[in-house]
Short mmCIF file of C-alpha atoms in Angstrom, two decimals:
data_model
loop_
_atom_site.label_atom_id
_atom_site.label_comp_id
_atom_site.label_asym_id
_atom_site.label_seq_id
_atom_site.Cartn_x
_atom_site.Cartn_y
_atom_site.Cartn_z
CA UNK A 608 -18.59 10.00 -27.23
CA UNK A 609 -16.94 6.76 -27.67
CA UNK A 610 -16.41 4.83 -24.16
CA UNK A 611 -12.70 3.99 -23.06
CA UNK A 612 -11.21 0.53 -22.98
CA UNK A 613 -9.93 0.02 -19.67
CA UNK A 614 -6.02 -1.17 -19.79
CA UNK A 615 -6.85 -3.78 -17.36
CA UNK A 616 -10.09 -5.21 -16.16
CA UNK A 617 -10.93 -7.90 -13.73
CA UNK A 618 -14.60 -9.43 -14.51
CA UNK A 619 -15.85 -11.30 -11.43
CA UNK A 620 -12.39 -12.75 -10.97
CA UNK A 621 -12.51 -15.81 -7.90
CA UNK A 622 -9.36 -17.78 -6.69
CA UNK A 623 -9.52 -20.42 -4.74
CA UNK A 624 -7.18 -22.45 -2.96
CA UNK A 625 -8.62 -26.19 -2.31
CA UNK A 626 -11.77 -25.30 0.14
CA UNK A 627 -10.15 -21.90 1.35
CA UNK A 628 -11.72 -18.98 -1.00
CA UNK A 629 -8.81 -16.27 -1.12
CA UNK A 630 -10.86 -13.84 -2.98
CA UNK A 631 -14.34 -13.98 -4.93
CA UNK A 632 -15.77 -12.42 -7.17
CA UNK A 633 -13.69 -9.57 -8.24
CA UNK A 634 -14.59 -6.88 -10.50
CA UNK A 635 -12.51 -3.57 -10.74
CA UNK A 636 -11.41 -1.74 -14.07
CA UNK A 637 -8.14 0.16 -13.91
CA UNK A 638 -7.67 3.35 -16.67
CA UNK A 639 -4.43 4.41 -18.81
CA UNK A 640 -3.44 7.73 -16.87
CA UNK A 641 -5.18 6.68 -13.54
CA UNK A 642 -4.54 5.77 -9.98
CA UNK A 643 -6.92 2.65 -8.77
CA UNK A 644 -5.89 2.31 -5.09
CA UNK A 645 -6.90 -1.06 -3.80
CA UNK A 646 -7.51 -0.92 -0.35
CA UNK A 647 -8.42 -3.23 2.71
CA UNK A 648 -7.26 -4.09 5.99
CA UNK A 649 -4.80 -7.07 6.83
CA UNK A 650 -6.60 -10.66 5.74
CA UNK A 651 -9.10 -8.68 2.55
CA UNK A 652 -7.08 -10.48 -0.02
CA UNK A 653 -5.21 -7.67 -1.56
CA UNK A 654 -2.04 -10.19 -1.84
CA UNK A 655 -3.83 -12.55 -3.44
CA UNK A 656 -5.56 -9.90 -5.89
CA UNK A 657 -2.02 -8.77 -6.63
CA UNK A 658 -0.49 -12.31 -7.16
CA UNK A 659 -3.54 -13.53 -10.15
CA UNK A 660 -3.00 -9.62 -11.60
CA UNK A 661 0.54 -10.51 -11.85
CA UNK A 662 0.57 -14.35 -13.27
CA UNK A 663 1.39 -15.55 -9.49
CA UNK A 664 -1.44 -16.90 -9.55
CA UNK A 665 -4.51 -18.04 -12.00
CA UNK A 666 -8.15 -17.25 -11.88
CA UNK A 667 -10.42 -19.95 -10.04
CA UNK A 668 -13.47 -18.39 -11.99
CA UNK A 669 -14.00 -14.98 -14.17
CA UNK A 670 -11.83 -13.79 -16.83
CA UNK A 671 -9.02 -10.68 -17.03
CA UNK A 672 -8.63 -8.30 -19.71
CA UNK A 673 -5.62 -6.43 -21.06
CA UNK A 674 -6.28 -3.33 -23.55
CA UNK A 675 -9.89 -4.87 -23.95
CA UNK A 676 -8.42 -8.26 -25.07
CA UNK A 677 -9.04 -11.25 -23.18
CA UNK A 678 -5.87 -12.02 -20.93
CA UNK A 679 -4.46 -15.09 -19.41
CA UNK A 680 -0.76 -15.17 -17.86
CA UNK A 681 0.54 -18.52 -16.81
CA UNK A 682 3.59 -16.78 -15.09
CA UNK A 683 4.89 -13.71 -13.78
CA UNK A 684 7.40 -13.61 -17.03
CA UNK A 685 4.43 -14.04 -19.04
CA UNK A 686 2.58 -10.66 -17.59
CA UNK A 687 5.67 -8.59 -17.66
CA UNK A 688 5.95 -9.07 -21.47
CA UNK A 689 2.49 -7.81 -22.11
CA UNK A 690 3.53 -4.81 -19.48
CA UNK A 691 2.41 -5.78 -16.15
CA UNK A 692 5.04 -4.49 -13.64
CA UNK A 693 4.59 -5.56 -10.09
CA UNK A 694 7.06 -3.85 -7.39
CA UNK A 695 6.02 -6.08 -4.18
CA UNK A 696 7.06 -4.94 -0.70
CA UNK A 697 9.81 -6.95 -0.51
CA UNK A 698 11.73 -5.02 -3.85
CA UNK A 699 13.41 -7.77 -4.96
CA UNK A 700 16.65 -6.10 -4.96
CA UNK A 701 19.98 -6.55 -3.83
CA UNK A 702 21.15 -4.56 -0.92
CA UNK A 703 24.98 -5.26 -1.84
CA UNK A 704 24.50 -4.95 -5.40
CA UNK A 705 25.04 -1.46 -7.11
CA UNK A 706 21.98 0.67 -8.13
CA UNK A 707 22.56 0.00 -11.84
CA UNK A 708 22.68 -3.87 -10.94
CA UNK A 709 19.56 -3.41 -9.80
CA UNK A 710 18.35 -1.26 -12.16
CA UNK A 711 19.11 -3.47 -14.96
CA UNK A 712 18.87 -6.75 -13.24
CA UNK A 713 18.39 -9.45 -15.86
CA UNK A 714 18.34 -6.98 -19.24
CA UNK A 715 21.83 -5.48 -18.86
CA UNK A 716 22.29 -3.42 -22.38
CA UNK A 717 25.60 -5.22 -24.24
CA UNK A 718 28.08 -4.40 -26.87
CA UNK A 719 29.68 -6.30 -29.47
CA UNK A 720 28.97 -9.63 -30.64
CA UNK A 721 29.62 -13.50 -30.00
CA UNK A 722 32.28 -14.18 -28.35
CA UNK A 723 33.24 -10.64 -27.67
CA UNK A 724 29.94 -9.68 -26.35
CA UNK A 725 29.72 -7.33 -22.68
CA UNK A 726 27.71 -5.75 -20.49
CA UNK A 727 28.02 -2.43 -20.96
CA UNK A 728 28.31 -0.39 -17.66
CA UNK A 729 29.24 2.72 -18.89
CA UNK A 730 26.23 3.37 -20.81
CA UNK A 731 23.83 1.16 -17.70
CA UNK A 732 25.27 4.04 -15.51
CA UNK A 733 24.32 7.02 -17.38
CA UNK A 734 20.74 5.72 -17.88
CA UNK A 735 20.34 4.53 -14.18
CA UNK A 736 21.53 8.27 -13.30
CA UNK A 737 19.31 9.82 -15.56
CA UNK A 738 16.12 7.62 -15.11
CA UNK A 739 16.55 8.44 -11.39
CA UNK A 740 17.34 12.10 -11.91
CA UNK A 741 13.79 11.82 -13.89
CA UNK A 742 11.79 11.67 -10.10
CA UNK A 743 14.28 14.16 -8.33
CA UNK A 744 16.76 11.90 -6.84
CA UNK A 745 20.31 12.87 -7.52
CA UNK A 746 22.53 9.66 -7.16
CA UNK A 747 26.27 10.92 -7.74
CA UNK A 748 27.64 7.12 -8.03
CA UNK A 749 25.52 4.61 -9.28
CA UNK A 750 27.60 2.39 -8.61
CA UNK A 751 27.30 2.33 -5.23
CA UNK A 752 25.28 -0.17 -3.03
CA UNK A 753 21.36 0.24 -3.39
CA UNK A 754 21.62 -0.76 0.03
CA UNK A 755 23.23 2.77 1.30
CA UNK A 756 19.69 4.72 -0.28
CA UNK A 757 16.89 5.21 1.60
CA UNK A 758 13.32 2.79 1.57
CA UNK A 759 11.70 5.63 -0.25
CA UNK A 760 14.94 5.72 -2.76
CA UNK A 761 14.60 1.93 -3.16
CA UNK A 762 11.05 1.97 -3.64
CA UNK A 763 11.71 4.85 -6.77
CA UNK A 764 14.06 2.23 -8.26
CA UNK A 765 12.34 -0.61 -8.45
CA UNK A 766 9.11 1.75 -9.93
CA UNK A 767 11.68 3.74 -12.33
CA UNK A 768 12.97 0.15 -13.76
CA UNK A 769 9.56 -0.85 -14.01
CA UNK A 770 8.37 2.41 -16.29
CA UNK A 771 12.10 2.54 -18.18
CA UNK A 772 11.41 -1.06 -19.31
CA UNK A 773 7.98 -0.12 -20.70
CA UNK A 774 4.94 -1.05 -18.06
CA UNK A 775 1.25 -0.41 -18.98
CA UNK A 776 0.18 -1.25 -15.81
CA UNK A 777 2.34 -0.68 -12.62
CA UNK A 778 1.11 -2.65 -9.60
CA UNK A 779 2.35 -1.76 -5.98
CA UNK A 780 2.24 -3.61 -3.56
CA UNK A 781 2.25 -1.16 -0.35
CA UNK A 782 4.79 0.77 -1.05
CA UNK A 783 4.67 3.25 1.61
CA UNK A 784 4.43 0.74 4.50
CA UNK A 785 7.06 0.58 6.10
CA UNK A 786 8.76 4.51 5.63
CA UNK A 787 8.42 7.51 7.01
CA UNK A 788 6.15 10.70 6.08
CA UNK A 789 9.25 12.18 3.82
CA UNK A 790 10.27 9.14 1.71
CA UNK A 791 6.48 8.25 1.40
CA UNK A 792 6.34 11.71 -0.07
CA UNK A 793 9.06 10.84 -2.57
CA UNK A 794 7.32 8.09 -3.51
CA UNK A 795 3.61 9.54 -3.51
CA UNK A 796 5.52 12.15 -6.06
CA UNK A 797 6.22 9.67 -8.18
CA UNK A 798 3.10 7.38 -8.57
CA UNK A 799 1.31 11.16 -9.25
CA UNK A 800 4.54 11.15 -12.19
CA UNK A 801 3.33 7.75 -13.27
CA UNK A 802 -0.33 8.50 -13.65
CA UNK A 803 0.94 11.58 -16.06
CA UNK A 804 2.92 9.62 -18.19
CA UNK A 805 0.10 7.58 -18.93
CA UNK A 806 0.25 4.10 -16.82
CA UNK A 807 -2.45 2.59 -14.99
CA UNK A 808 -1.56 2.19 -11.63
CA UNK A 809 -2.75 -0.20 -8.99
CA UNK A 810 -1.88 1.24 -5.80
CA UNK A 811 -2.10 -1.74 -2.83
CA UNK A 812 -2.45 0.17 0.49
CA UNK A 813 -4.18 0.08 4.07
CA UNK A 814 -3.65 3.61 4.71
CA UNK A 815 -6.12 5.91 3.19
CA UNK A 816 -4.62 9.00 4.03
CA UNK A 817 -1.47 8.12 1.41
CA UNK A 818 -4.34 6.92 -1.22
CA UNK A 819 -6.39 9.66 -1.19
CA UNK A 820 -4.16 12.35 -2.67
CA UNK A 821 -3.31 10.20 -5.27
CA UNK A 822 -6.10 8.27 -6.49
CA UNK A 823 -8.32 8.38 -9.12
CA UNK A 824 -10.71 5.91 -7.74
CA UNK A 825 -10.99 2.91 -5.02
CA UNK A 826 -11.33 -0.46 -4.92
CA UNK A 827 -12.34 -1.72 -1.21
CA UNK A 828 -11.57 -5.38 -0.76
CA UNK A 829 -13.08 -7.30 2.81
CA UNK A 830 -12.05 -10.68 3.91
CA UNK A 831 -11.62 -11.32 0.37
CA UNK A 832 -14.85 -9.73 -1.24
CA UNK A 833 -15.62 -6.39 -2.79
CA UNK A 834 -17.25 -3.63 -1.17
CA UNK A 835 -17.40 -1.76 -4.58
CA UNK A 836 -15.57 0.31 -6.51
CA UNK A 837 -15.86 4.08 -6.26
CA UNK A 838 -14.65 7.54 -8.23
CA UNK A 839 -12.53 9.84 -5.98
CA UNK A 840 -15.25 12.43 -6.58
CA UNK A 841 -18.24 10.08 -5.28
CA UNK A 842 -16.48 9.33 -1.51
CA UNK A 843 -14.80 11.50 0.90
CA UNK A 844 -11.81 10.21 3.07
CA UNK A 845 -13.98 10.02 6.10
CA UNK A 846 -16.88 7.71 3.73
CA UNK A 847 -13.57 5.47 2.57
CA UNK A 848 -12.31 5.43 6.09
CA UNK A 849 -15.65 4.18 7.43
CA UNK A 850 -16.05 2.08 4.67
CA UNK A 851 -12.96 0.19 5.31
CA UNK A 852 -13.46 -0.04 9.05
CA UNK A 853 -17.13 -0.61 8.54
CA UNK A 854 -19.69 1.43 10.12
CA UNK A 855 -20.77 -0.70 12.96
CA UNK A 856 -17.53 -1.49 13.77
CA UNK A 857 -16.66 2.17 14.19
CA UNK A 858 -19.86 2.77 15.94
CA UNK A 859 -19.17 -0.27 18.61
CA UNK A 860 -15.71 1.45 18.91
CA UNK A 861 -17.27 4.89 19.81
CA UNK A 862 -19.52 3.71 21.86
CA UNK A 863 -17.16 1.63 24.00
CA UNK A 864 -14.43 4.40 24.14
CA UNK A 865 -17.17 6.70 25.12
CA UNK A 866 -18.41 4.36 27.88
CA UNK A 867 -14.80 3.93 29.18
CA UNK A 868 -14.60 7.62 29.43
CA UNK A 869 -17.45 7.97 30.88
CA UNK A 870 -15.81 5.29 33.69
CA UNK A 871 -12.27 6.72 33.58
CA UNK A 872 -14.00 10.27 34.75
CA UNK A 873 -15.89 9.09 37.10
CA UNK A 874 -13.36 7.18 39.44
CA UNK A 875 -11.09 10.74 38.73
CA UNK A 876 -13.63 12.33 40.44
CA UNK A 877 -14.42 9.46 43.14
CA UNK A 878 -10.58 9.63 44.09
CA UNK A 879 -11.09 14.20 44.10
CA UNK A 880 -13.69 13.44 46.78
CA UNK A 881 -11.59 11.25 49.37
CA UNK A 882 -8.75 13.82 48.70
CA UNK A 883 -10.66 16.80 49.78
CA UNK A 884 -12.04 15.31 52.99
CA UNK A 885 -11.37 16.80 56.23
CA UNK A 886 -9.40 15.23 58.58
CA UNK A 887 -8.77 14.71 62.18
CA UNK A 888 -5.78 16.03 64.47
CA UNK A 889 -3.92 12.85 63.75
CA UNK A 890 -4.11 13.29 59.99
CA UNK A 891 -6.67 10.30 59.25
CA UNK A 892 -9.47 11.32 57.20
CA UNK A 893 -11.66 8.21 59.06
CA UNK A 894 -14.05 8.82 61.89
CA UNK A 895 -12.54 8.54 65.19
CA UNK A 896 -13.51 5.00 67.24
CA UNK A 897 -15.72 5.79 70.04
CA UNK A 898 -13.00 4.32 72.50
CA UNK A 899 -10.73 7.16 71.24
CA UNK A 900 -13.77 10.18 71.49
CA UNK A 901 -14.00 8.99 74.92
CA UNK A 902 -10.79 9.27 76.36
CA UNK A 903 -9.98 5.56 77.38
#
């Protein structure tokens, strides 16, 4: 059985920044058809990781390869035109600017020629319609302001463009961050679309429990050094979870919320005590003063 090429493949990839070491020594190999989520918490280097994946930024040390070939982009331009799509949290959209706008900023389709050439918006709105009908969202008017849709809705643009324009590899960079359990649904849905149409995805993420259903395997990133990369079937959630957090950080944690329960109960049942005391015909639970037993 003949091995496959991974579409993309970081071999001990290092960037450095002056003295600072952003990330070092990076390996991770991301499959045609597959989900690699690429997790760690805030500070791993997962922007950084992103940013030399996407010709942000170049490679300190170690090499990248695309389709088994070796791979070097000197600019973002440079890795979308082998197929590297990045969608980064920000969208780079237009909130005033129509979906189709969006959807075709920069590569508007045109008719005629010289002089006489034009975008043309009547076919840019069909296809914007029907590329977003493609992941279940109906948009009656496209052009109306991307703005008015949802962060889930935005976040399906930006990836639709992305595949409609012919991506290999689609990186994203959190995309469920900052929505709700519904529109990170929507767009859950369609990463599990993009896997079955045959990209490799890079999934960028801090919360497991949107990874997991999703991924095909994990790459866990801390303070900018890998912790390995793993097969879905090999870890559990609660192994990726622990991984991430690290296990003597977790135990530290239990122990110290145990010990604080432990306290919390105790002064509960301290303050039960003086509550159920008896007291006197004045209504004071303290002992009466001997000047007061004695009458004076």
């Amino acid at each position: 059985m003949t091995a496959r090429t991974p579409m993309i493949e970081m071999r001990s990839v290092s960037k450095h920044f002056g003295s600072v070491i952003a990330i070092s020594d990076i390996s991770m190999q991301v499959y045609s058809g597959e989900v690699m989520c690429l997790l760690g918490d805030n500070g791993a280097g997962k922007s950084t990781l992103i940013k030399t994946l996407s010709g942000v930024h170049q490679p300190t040390h170690g090499e990248m390869l695309l389709d088994g070939k070796p791979a070097r982009f000197k600019s973002p331009a440079y890795a979308l035109d082998a197929g590297i799509a990045t969608v980064f949290q920000d969208l780079a959209m237009v909130p005033l600017m129509s979906i189709t706008r969006n959807f075709f900023m920069g590569r508007e389709p045109t008719v005629g020629w010289g002089p006489l050439k034009r975008i043309d918006w009547k076919y840019a709105d069909r296809v914007a319609k029907e590329e977003m009908a493609k992941i279940g969202i109906d948009v009656r008017d496209p052009s109306q302001p991307v703005g008015t849709l949802s962060g889930g809705e935005r976040q399906c643009v930006a990836i639709a463009r992305a595949v409609y324009f012919g991506a290999k590899v689609l990186i994203l960079d959190e995309p469920t961050s900052a929505l709700g359990v519904k529109q990170a649904s929507v767009v859950l849905r369609y990463i599990a679309k993009a896997r079955a149409d045959g990209l490799a995805v890079i999934f960028i993420t801090h919360n497991v429990h949107h990874a997991y259903p999703v991924a095909d395997a994990f790459t866990l990133l801390s303070r900018g050094g890998s912790l390995g990369s793993f097969r879905k079937e090999e870890v559990s959630r609660e192994e990726v979870l622990n991984m991430m957090a690290g296990g003597a950080e977790l135990e530290s944690l239990d122990a110290e919320l145990a010990e604080f329960q432990r306290d919390d109960k105790a002064k509960k049942a301290s303050l039960a005590d003086q509550d159920t005391q008896p007291a006197d015909e004045t209504g004071s639970t303290e002992p009466p003063s001997p000047r007061t037993a004695s009458g004076y």
